[in-house]
Structures are given as C-alpha cells and as structure tokens.
C-alpha cells in the first residue's frame, strides 16, 4: 500500500502545483472566470491521479490472489497515461489562455491543433488501457493452494 500512497502524493503535488499555476497564469493574462482546458488539469491530477490511485491500492490490498506482474505493468501504463494526458491538457490550456487574452494575434495552425489533440487522445487511450488492464489483473486470480490433504478437506 505504501507504493500507492507515494504515487498518490506525486499526483497530489501535481494537482496542487497545476491548480496554483492555472490561477496565477490566467490571472496574469486577465482571463479569469473563463472556461479553459487549463482549469481541468488540476482536477484530472487530483481525481484520476490521487483518488483513483488510492482506490486501486485499497482494492489491491484486499484481493489476495491477483496477477501481480500484469497489475504492475497495468498500473505503470495508467500512471504514464495520466501524466501524459495532464501535460497535453496543460499545453492546450496555456494556448487557450493566450488566445482568449489576445496575446497571440494568430491562432495556432490546424495542423498543430490536430497534433495536440491527437497526442492528448493517445495519452487518454493509454490511461484507459491501463485502467482496464488493472481490472483484468484483478480478475485473473491465481487459484489458492491448499496444504491440507484430501481427507481433511472431506471432513469439513
């Protein structure tokens, strides 16, 4: 459980840092109380990162016989997906704030816009695959080994 708490702390720190960054960056450019993608990064890191990591840790502690190797790989995939999606949302959000503050005269090209959306979509897909694999690892239970002889089991 300790490793999940450490991962959750990483996401907590990222959530707080990006929350403060969103507030100060949007205030500096005069884009306050306006919807931008930058405002969602804070929530993504806190909910998808910290809260879901703690839930995954608690469930993993309760399940005894799950595929630990697949679970480790799946959780790493999930971790990379959350970090990558959050960072791509940050890039999109910074551009949103700059465009809404009229600091960028020309909007970004449709190719750059598509690239940001595409890479962000890939990271969101990686996040989803990692989460599905966590559930698959939980469902692939290893059969419990019984040390009792057949006669003792029949007498129960």
Short mmCIF file of N, CA and C in Angstrom, two decimals:
data_model
loop_
_atom_site.label_atom_id
_atom_site.label_comp_id
_atom_site.label_asym_id
_atom_site.label_seq_id
_atom_site.Cartn_x
_atom_site.Cartn_y
_atom_site.Cartn_z
N UNK A 1 0.82 -1.20 0.00
CA UNK A 1 0.00 0.00 0.00
C UNK A 1 0.86 1.25 0.00
N UNK A 2 2.08 1.11 0.55
CA UNK A 2 2.95 2.27 0.65
C UNK A 2 3.29 2.86 -0.72
N UNK A 3 3.49 1.98 -1.73
CA UNK A 3 3.85 2.48 -3.05
C UNK A 3 2.69 3.28 -3.65
N UNK A 4 1.45 2.85 -3.38
CA UNK A 4 0.30 3.59 -3.89
C UNK A 4 0.17 4.94 -3.21
N UNK A 5 0.50 4.99 -1.94
CA UNK A 5 0.47 6.27 -1.22
C UNK A 5 1.52 7.21 -1.80
N UNK A 6 2.69 6.68 -2.14
CA UNK A 6 3.74 7.52 -2.74
C UNK A 6 3.29 8.06 -4.11
N UNK A 7 2.68 7.20 -4.93
CA UNK A 7 2.16 7.66 -6.22
C UNK A 7 1.07 8.70 -6.02
N UNK A 8 0.21 8.48 -5.03
CA UNK A 8 -0.88 9.43 -4.75
C UNK A 8 -0.31 10.78 -4.31
N UNK A 9 0.77 10.76 -3.55
CA UNK A 9 1.41 12.02 -3.13
C UNK A 9 1.96 12.76 -4.34
N UNK A 10 2.54 12.02 -5.29
CA UNK A 10 3.03 12.66 -6.52
C UNK A 10 1.88 13.36 -7.24
N UNK A 11 0.74 12.67 -7.36
CA UNK A 11 -0.40 13.27 -8.04
C UNK A 11 -0.99 14.43 -7.23
N UNK A 12 -0.97 14.33 -5.91
CA UNK A 12 -1.44 15.42 -5.07
C UNK A 12 -0.60 16.67 -5.30
N UNK A 13 0.70 16.51 -5.31
CA UNK A 13 1.60 17.64 -5.54
C UNK A 13 1.37 18.22 -6.93
N UNK A 14 1.26 17.35 -7.95
CA UNK A 14 1.00 17.84 -9.31
C UNK A 14 -0.33 18.58 -9.38
N UNK A 15 -1.36 18.06 -8.72
CA UNK A 15 -2.66 18.72 -8.71
C UNK A 15 -2.60 20.09 -8.08
N UNK A 16 -1.91 20.20 -6.96
CA UNK A 16 -1.78 21.50 -6.29
C UNK A 16 -0.97 22.47 -7.13
N UNK A 17 0.15 21.99 -7.66
CA UNK A 17 1.02 22.86 -8.48
C UNK A 17 0.27 23.38 -9.71
N UNK A 18 -0.43 22.49 -10.41
CA UNK A 18 -1.14 22.93 -11.61
C UNK A 18 -2.37 23.76 -11.27
N UNK A 19 -2.96 23.57 -10.10
CA UNK A 19 -4.05 24.44 -9.67
C UNK A 19 -3.57 25.86 -9.42
N UNK A 20 -2.44 25.98 -8.74
CA UNK A 20 -1.86 27.31 -8.50
C UNK A 20 -1.40 27.93 -9.81
N UNK A 21 -0.79 27.13 -10.68
CA UNK A 21 -0.35 27.64 -11.98
C UNK A 21 -1.53 28.16 -12.79
N UNK A 22 -2.63 27.41 -12.80
CA UNK A 22 -3.82 27.85 -13.53
C UNK A 22 -4.32 29.19 -13.01
N UNK A 23 -4.44 29.29 -11.70
CA UNK A 23 -4.95 30.53 -11.11
C UNK A 23 -4.05 31.72 -11.43
N UNK A 24 -2.76 31.56 -11.23
CA UNK A 24 -1.84 32.68 -11.43
C UNK A 24 -1.64 33.01 -12.90
N UNK A 25 -1.55 32.00 -13.74
CA UNK A 25 -1.33 32.24 -15.17
C UNK A 25 -2.53 32.92 -15.80
N UNK A 26 -3.72 32.43 -15.48
CA UNK A 26 -4.92 33.05 -16.06
C UNK A 26 -5.14 34.45 -15.48
N UNK A 27 -4.79 34.66 -14.23
CA UNK A 27 -4.91 36.00 -13.64
C UNK A 27 -3.92 36.96 -14.28
N UNK A 28 -2.72 36.50 -14.56
CA UNK A 28 -1.69 37.35 -15.18
C UNK A 28 -2.09 37.80 -16.58
N UNK A 29 -2.84 36.96 -17.28
CA UNK A 29 -3.26 37.31 -18.64
C UNK A 29 -4.69 37.85 -18.68
N UNK A 30 -5.30 38.07 -17.54
CA UNK A 30 -6.62 38.67 -17.49
C UNK A 30 -7.74 37.77 -17.96
N UNK A 31 -7.54 36.48 -17.90
CA UNK A 31 -8.57 35.53 -18.32
C UNK A 31 -9.08 34.82 -17.07
N UNK A 32 -9.93 35.52 -16.33
CA UNK A 32 -10.45 34.99 -15.08
C UNK A 32 -11.93 34.66 -15.29
N UNK A 33 -12.39 33.59 -14.64
CA UNK A 33 -13.78 33.13 -14.75
C UNK A 33 -14.18 32.82 -16.19
N UNK A 34 -13.23 32.32 -16.94
CA UNK A 34 -13.47 31.91 -18.33
C UNK A 34 -13.04 30.45 -18.46
N UNK A 35 -13.85 29.67 -19.20
CA UNK A 35 -13.52 28.27 -19.36
C UNK A 35 -12.27 28.10 -20.23
N UNK A 36 -11.29 27.40 -19.71
CA UNK A 36 -10.13 26.97 -20.49
C UNK A 36 -9.79 25.54 -20.05
N UNK A 37 -9.11 24.84 -20.91
CA UNK A 37 -8.69 23.48 -20.59
C UNK A 37 -7.70 23.46 -19.43
N UNK A 38 -7.01 24.55 -19.23
CA UNK A 38 -6.02 24.62 -18.15
C UNK A 38 -6.67 24.42 -16.78
N UNK A 39 -7.92 24.82 -16.64
CA UNK A 39 -8.61 24.64 -15.36
C UNK A 39 -8.95 23.19 -15.05
N UNK A 40 -8.92 22.33 -16.05
CA UNK A 40 -9.26 20.92 -15.84
C UNK A 40 -8.06 20.07 -15.42
N UNK A 41 -6.87 20.59 -15.61
CA UNK A 41 -5.65 19.81 -15.31
C UNK A 41 -5.58 19.50 -13.82
N UNK A 42 -5.88 20.50 -13.01
CA UNK A 42 -5.87 20.37 -11.55
C UNK A 42 -6.79 19.22 -11.12
N UNK A 43 -8.00 19.20 -11.66
CA UNK A 43 -8.96 18.17 -11.30
C UNK A 43 -8.55 16.80 -11.82
N UNK A 44 -8.00 16.75 -13.02
CA UNK A 44 -7.56 15.47 -13.58
C UNK A 44 -6.50 14.83 -12.69
N UNK A 45 -5.53 15.62 -12.27
CA UNK A 45 -4.46 15.06 -11.44
C UNK A 45 -4.98 14.64 -10.06
N UNK A 46 -5.91 15.40 -9.51
CA UNK A 46 -6.40 15.05 -8.18
C UNK A 46 -7.34 13.84 -8.21
N UNK A 47 -8.26 13.81 -9.18
CA UNK A 47 -9.23 12.71 -9.20
C UNK A 47 -8.66 11.47 -9.89
N UNK A 48 -8.23 11.61 -11.15
CA UNK A 48 -7.70 10.44 -11.87
C UNK A 48 -6.37 9.99 -11.28
N UNK A 49 -5.60 10.92 -10.77
CA UNK A 49 -4.31 10.58 -10.21
C UNK A 49 -4.39 10.14 -8.77
N UNK A 50 -4.63 11.07 -7.87
CA UNK A 50 -4.56 10.78 -6.44
C UNK A 50 -5.69 9.86 -5.97
N UNK A 51 -6.93 10.22 -6.21
CA UNK A 51 -8.06 9.46 -5.66
C UNK A 51 -8.11 8.05 -6.25
N UNK A 52 -8.01 7.93 -7.56
CA UNK A 52 -8.10 6.62 -8.18
C UNK A 52 -6.90 5.73 -7.82
N UNK A 53 -5.74 6.33 -7.64
CA UNK A 53 -4.57 5.56 -7.21
C UNK A 53 -4.80 4.98 -5.81
N UNK A 54 -5.36 5.77 -4.93
CA UNK A 54 -5.64 5.27 -3.58
C UNK A 54 -6.70 4.16 -3.61
N UNK A 55 -7.71 4.31 -4.47
CA UNK A 55 -8.73 3.27 -4.60
C UNK A 55 -8.11 1.99 -5.16
N UNK A 56 -7.28 2.12 -6.18
CA UNK A 56 -6.61 0.94 -6.75
C UNK A 56 -5.75 0.27 -5.68
N UNK A 57 -5.05 1.06 -4.88
CA UNK A 57 -4.23 0.50 -3.81
C UNK A 57 -5.05 -0.24 -2.77
N UNK A 58 -6.17 0.34 -2.37
CA UNK A 58 -7.03 -0.32 -1.37
C UNK A 58 -7.61 -1.63 -1.89
N UNK A 59 -8.09 -1.61 -3.13
CA UNK A 59 -8.64 -2.84 -3.70
C UNK A 59 -7.55 -3.89 -3.86
N UNK A 60 -6.38 -3.48 -4.30
CA UNK A 60 -5.28 -4.44 -4.49
C UNK A 60 -4.86 -5.07 -3.17
N UNK A 61 -4.96 -4.32 -2.08
CA UNK A 61 -4.63 -4.87 -0.77
C UNK A 61 -5.66 -5.90 -0.31
N UNK A 62 -6.89 -5.72 -0.71
CA UNK A 62 -7.96 -6.64 -0.30
C UNK A 62 -7.98 -7.93 -1.10
N UNK A 63 -7.53 -7.87 -2.36
CA UNK A 63 -7.51 -9.06 -3.21
C UNK A 63 -6.18 -9.77 -3.00
N UNK A 64 -6.26 -11.03 -2.61
CA UNK A 64 -5.03 -11.77 -2.32
C UNK A 64 -4.38 -12.35 -3.56
N UNK A 65 -5.15 -13.01 -4.37
CA UNK A 65 -4.58 -13.81 -5.46
C UNK A 65 -4.85 -13.17 -6.82
N UNK A 66 -4.21 -12.08 -7.11
CA UNK A 66 -4.33 -11.48 -8.43
C UNK A 66 -2.99 -11.53 -9.14
N UNK A 67 -3.01 -11.29 -10.43
CA UNK A 67 -1.80 -11.36 -11.25
C UNK A 67 -0.95 -10.11 -10.99
N UNK A 68 -0.01 -10.21 -10.08
CA UNK A 68 0.77 -9.05 -9.65
C UNK A 68 1.67 -8.49 -10.75
N UNK A 69 2.20 -9.36 -11.60
CA UNK A 69 3.08 -8.89 -12.68
C UNK A 69 2.29 -8.06 -13.69
N UNK A 70 1.14 -8.57 -14.10
CA UNK A 70 0.28 -7.81 -15.02
C UNK A 70 -0.21 -6.53 -14.36
N UNK A 71 -0.52 -6.61 -13.07
CA UNK A 71 -1.00 -5.44 -12.35
C UNK A 71 0.06 -4.33 -12.30
N UNK A 72 1.30 -4.70 -12.07
CA UNK A 72 2.38 -3.70 -12.03
C UNK A 72 2.53 -3.02 -13.39
N UNK A 73 2.50 -3.81 -14.45
CA UNK A 73 2.60 -3.27 -15.80
C UNK A 73 1.40 -2.38 -16.12
N UNK A 74 0.21 -2.82 -15.71
CA UNK A 74 -1.01 -2.06 -15.96
C UNK A 74 -1.00 -0.75 -15.21
N UNK A 75 -0.55 -0.77 -13.96
CA UNK A 75 -0.53 0.46 -13.17
C UNK A 75 0.48 1.45 -13.72
N UNK A 76 1.61 0.96 -14.20
CA UNK A 76 2.60 1.83 -14.83
C UNK A 76 2.02 2.47 -16.09
N UNK A 77 1.29 1.68 -16.88
CA UNK A 77 0.63 2.21 -18.08
C UNK A 77 -0.37 3.28 -17.70
N UNK A 78 -1.15 3.03 -16.67
CA UNK A 78 -2.13 4.02 -16.18
C UNK A 78 -1.42 5.29 -15.74
N UNK A 79 -0.34 5.15 -14.98
CA UNK A 79 0.43 6.29 -14.48
C UNK A 79 0.95 7.16 -15.63
N UNK A 80 1.54 6.53 -16.63
CA UNK A 80 2.05 7.25 -17.79
C UNK A 80 0.90 7.96 -18.53
N UNK A 81 -0.23 7.29 -18.64
CA UNK A 81 -1.39 7.89 -19.31
C UNK A 81 -1.90 9.13 -18.61
N UNK A 82 -1.99 9.08 -17.29
CA UNK A 82 -2.48 10.24 -16.53
C UNK A 82 -1.50 11.40 -16.64
N UNK A 83 -0.21 11.13 -16.48
CA UNK A 83 0.80 12.18 -16.58
C UNK A 83 0.80 12.80 -17.98
N UNK A 84 0.83 11.97 -19.00
CA UNK A 84 0.86 12.48 -20.38
C UNK A 84 -0.39 13.26 -20.74
N UNK A 85 -1.56 12.75 -20.36
CA UNK A 85 -2.80 13.46 -20.65
C UNK A 85 -2.84 14.81 -19.92
N UNK A 86 -2.37 14.82 -18.69
CA UNK A 86 -2.34 16.08 -17.93
C UNK A 86 -1.40 17.10 -18.55
N UNK A 87 -0.25 16.65 -19.00
CA UNK A 87 0.71 17.58 -19.61
C UNK A 87 0.20 18.11 -20.96
N UNK A 88 -0.45 17.26 -21.74
CA UNK A 88 -1.01 17.73 -23.01
C UNK A 88 -2.17 18.69 -22.77
N UNK A 89 -2.96 18.44 -21.73
CA UNK A 89 -4.03 19.37 -21.38
C UNK A 89 -3.45 20.71 -20.93
N UNK A 90 -2.29 20.67 -20.29
CA UNK A 90 -1.63 21.91 -19.88
C UNK A 90 -1.22 22.72 -21.10
N UNK A 91 -0.64 22.07 -22.09
CA UNK A 91 -0.24 22.77 -23.32
C UNK A 91 -1.46 23.38 -23.99
N UNK A 92 -2.53 22.59 -24.12
CA UNK A 92 -3.78 23.10 -24.73
C UNK A 92 -4.32 24.27 -23.91
N UNK A 93 -4.29 24.16 -22.59
CA UNK A 93 -4.82 25.21 -21.72
C UNK A 93 -4.03 26.49 -21.79
N UNK A 94 -2.71 26.39 -21.87
CA UNK A 94 -1.88 27.60 -21.99
C UNK A 94 -2.22 28.32 -23.29
N UNK A 95 -2.37 27.55 -24.36
CA UNK A 95 -2.76 28.16 -25.64
C UNK A 95 -4.15 28.78 -25.56
N UNK A 96 -5.08 28.13 -24.87
CA UNK A 96 -6.42 28.70 -24.68
C UNK A 96 -6.36 30.05 -23.98
N UNK A 97 -5.58 30.12 -22.90
CA UNK A 97 -5.47 31.37 -22.15
C UNK A 97 -4.84 32.45 -23.02
N UNK A 98 -3.78 32.11 -23.75
CA UNK A 98 -3.11 33.11 -24.59
C UNK A 98 -4.03 33.62 -25.70
N UNK A 99 -4.81 32.73 -26.30
CA UNK A 99 -5.73 33.14 -27.36
C UNK A 99 -6.84 34.01 -26.79
N UNK A 100 -7.40 33.62 -25.65
CA UNK A 100 -8.50 34.39 -25.06
C UNK A 100 -8.04 35.72 -24.49
N UNK A 101 -6.75 35.86 -24.21
CA UNK A 101 -6.24 37.13 -23.70
C UNK A 101 -5.76 38.04 -24.82
N UNK A 102 -5.87 37.60 -26.05
CA UNK A 102 -5.44 38.35 -27.23
C UNK A 102 -3.92 38.60 -27.24
N UNK A 103 -3.16 37.76 -26.57
CA UNK A 103 -1.69 37.87 -26.60
C UNK A 103 -1.13 37.18 -27.83
N UNK A 104 -1.89 36.28 -28.42
CA UNK A 104 -1.49 35.66 -29.67
C UNK A 104 -2.37 36.26 -30.75
N UNK A 105 -1.75 36.92 -31.71
CA UNK A 105 -2.51 37.57 -32.78
C UNK A 105 -3.12 36.51 -33.69
N UNK A 106 -2.32 35.52 -34.04
CA UNK A 106 -2.80 34.47 -34.91
C UNK A 106 -3.03 33.21 -34.08
N UNK A 107 -4.10 32.56 -34.38
CA UNK A 107 -4.37 31.29 -33.71
C UNK A 107 -3.39 30.24 -34.25
N UNK A 108 -3.22 29.17 -33.51
CA UNK A 108 -2.31 28.13 -33.98
C UNK A 108 -2.90 27.45 -35.22
N UNK A 109 -2.02 26.87 -36.00
CA UNK A 109 -2.47 26.23 -37.24
C UNK A 109 -3.33 25.01 -36.94
N UNK A 110 -4.10 24.63 -37.92
CA UNK A 110 -4.96 23.46 -37.72
C UNK A 110 -4.13 22.19 -37.57
N UNK A 111 -2.95 22.16 -38.18
CA UNK A 111 -2.06 21.00 -38.03
C UNK A 111 -1.54 20.89 -36.60
N UNK A 112 -1.11 22.01 -36.02
CA UNK A 112 -0.63 22.00 -34.63
C UNK A 112 -1.78 21.68 -33.68
N UNK A 113 -2.94 22.22 -33.98
CA UNK A 113 -4.12 21.94 -33.16
C UNK A 113 -4.45 20.44 -33.20
N UNK A 114 -4.39 19.87 -34.38
CA UNK A 114 -4.65 18.43 -34.53
C UNK A 114 -3.60 17.58 -33.84
N UNK A 115 -2.35 18.02 -33.89
CA UNK A 115 -1.27 17.27 -33.24
C UNK A 115 -1.45 17.26 -31.73
N UNK A 116 -1.80 18.40 -31.16
CA UNK A 116 -2.03 18.47 -29.71
C UNK A 116 -3.19 17.57 -29.32
N UNK A 117 -4.28 17.67 -30.09
CA UNK A 117 -5.46 16.84 -29.80
C UNK A 117 -5.14 15.35 -29.98
N UNK A 118 -4.36 15.02 -31.00
CA UNK A 118 -4.02 13.62 -31.26
C UNK A 118 -3.16 13.02 -30.17
N UNK A 119 -2.12 13.73 -29.76
CA UNK A 119 -1.23 13.22 -28.72
C UNK A 119 -1.99 13.12 -27.39
N UNK A 120 -2.83 14.11 -27.11
CA UNK A 120 -3.64 14.07 -25.90
C UNK A 120 -4.59 12.87 -25.94
N UNK A 121 -5.17 12.61 -27.09
CA UNK A 121 -6.05 11.46 -27.24
C UNK A 121 -5.33 10.15 -27.04
N UNK A 122 -4.10 10.07 -27.53
CA UNK A 122 -3.30 8.86 -27.35
C UNK A 122 -3.03 8.62 -25.87
N UNK A 123 -2.66 9.68 -25.14
CA UNK A 123 -2.41 9.52 -23.71
C UNK A 123 -3.69 9.15 -22.95
N UNK A 124 -4.82 9.71 -23.35
CA UNK A 124 -6.08 9.33 -22.72
C UNK A 124 -6.40 7.86 -23.00
N UNK A 125 -6.08 7.39 -24.20
CA UNK A 125 -6.29 5.98 -24.53
C UNK A 125 -5.36 5.10 -23.71
N UNK A 126 -4.11 5.52 -23.54
CA UNK A 126 -3.16 4.76 -22.71
C UNK A 126 -3.68 4.68 -21.28
N UNK A 127 -4.20 5.78 -20.77
CA UNK A 127 -4.80 5.82 -19.44
C UNK A 127 -5.93 4.80 -19.34
N UNK A 128 -6.81 4.78 -20.32
CA UNK A 128 -7.93 3.84 -20.34
C UNK A 128 -7.49 2.40 -20.42
N UNK A 129 -6.50 2.12 -21.26
CA UNK A 129 -5.97 0.76 -21.39
C UNK A 129 -5.36 0.31 -20.07
N UNK A 130 -4.62 1.20 -19.43
CA UNK A 130 -4.02 0.85 -18.14
C UNK A 130 -5.06 0.53 -17.10
N UNK A 131 -6.13 1.31 -17.08
CA UNK A 131 -7.20 1.07 -16.12
C UNK A 131 -7.92 -0.25 -16.38
N UNK A 132 -8.17 -0.54 -17.64
CA UNK A 132 -8.80 -1.83 -17.99
C UNK A 132 -7.89 -2.99 -17.61
N UNK A 133 -6.59 -2.84 -17.86
CA UNK A 133 -5.65 -3.91 -17.52
C UNK A 133 -5.55 -4.14 -16.01
N UNK A 134 -5.74 -3.07 -15.22
CA UNK A 134 -5.76 -3.24 -13.77
C UNK A 134 -6.91 -4.16 -13.38
N UNK A 135 -8.09 -3.92 -13.98
CA UNK A 135 -9.24 -4.79 -13.69
C UNK A 135 -9.01 -6.22 -14.18
N UNK A 136 -8.39 -6.35 -15.34
CA UNK A 136 -8.09 -7.69 -15.86
C UNK A 136 -7.14 -8.42 -14.92
N UNK A 137 -6.13 -7.71 -14.41
CA UNK A 137 -5.19 -8.33 -13.47
C UNK A 137 -5.90 -8.78 -12.20
N UNK A 138 -6.86 -7.98 -11.75
CA UNK A 138 -7.63 -8.38 -10.57
C UNK A 138 -8.47 -9.63 -10.85
N UNK A 139 -9.02 -9.71 -12.05
CA UNK A 139 -9.90 -10.82 -12.38
C UNK A 139 -9.15 -12.12 -12.66
N UNK A 140 -7.89 -12.02 -13.05
CA UNK A 140 -7.09 -13.21 -13.33
C UNK A 140 -6.51 -13.75 -12.02
N UNK A 141 -7.38 -14.26 -11.20
CA UNK A 141 -6.96 -14.81 -9.90
C UNK A 141 -6.16 -16.08 -10.10
N UNK A 142 -5.15 -16.21 -9.30
CA UNK A 142 -4.41 -17.47 -9.26
C UNK A 142 -5.15 -18.36 -8.26
N UNK A 143 -5.32 -19.64 -8.58
CA UNK A 143 -6.03 -20.50 -7.63
C UNK A 143 -5.24 -20.62 -6.32
N UNK A 144 -5.96 -20.57 -5.23
CA UNK A 144 -5.32 -20.69 -3.92
C UNK A 144 -4.83 -22.12 -3.73
N UNK A 145 -3.64 -22.26 -3.19
CA UNK A 145 -3.08 -23.59 -2.96
C UNK A 145 -3.51 -24.07 -1.58
N UNK A 146 -3.92 -25.29 -1.55
CA UNK A 146 -4.40 -25.88 -0.30
C UNK A 146 -3.33 -26.83 0.23
N UNK A 147 -2.95 -26.66 1.47
CA UNK A 147 -1.93 -27.51 2.08
C UNK A 147 -2.53 -28.71 2.79
N UNK A 148 -3.84 -28.74 2.92
CA UNK A 148 -4.49 -29.84 3.63
C UNK A 148 -4.65 -31.04 2.71
N UNK A 149 -4.64 -32.18 3.28
CA UNK A 149 -4.85 -33.40 2.49
C UNK A 149 -6.32 -33.52 2.12
N UNK A 150 -6.59 -34.36 1.15
CA UNK A 150 -7.97 -34.55 0.69
C UNK A 150 -8.86 -35.07 1.80
N UNK A 151 -8.32 -35.90 2.69
CA UNK A 151 -9.13 -36.45 3.78
C UNK A 151 -9.58 -35.35 4.76
N UNK A 152 -8.69 -34.44 5.04
CA UNK A 152 -9.05 -33.35 5.95
C UNK A 152 -10.10 -32.44 5.33
N UNK A 153 -10.01 -32.22 4.04
CA UNK A 153 -10.97 -31.36 3.35
C UNK A 153 -12.34 -32.02 3.33
N UNK A 154 -12.37 -33.35 3.13
CA UNK A 154 -13.66 -34.06 3.10
C UNK A 154 -14.33 -34.05 4.46
N UNK A 155 -13.56 -33.98 5.53
CA UNK A 155 -14.13 -34.00 6.88
C UNK A 155 -14.73 -32.65 7.29
N UNK A 156 -14.52 -31.63 6.53
CA UNK A 156 -15.02 -30.29 6.90
C UNK A 156 -16.48 -30.18 6.69
#
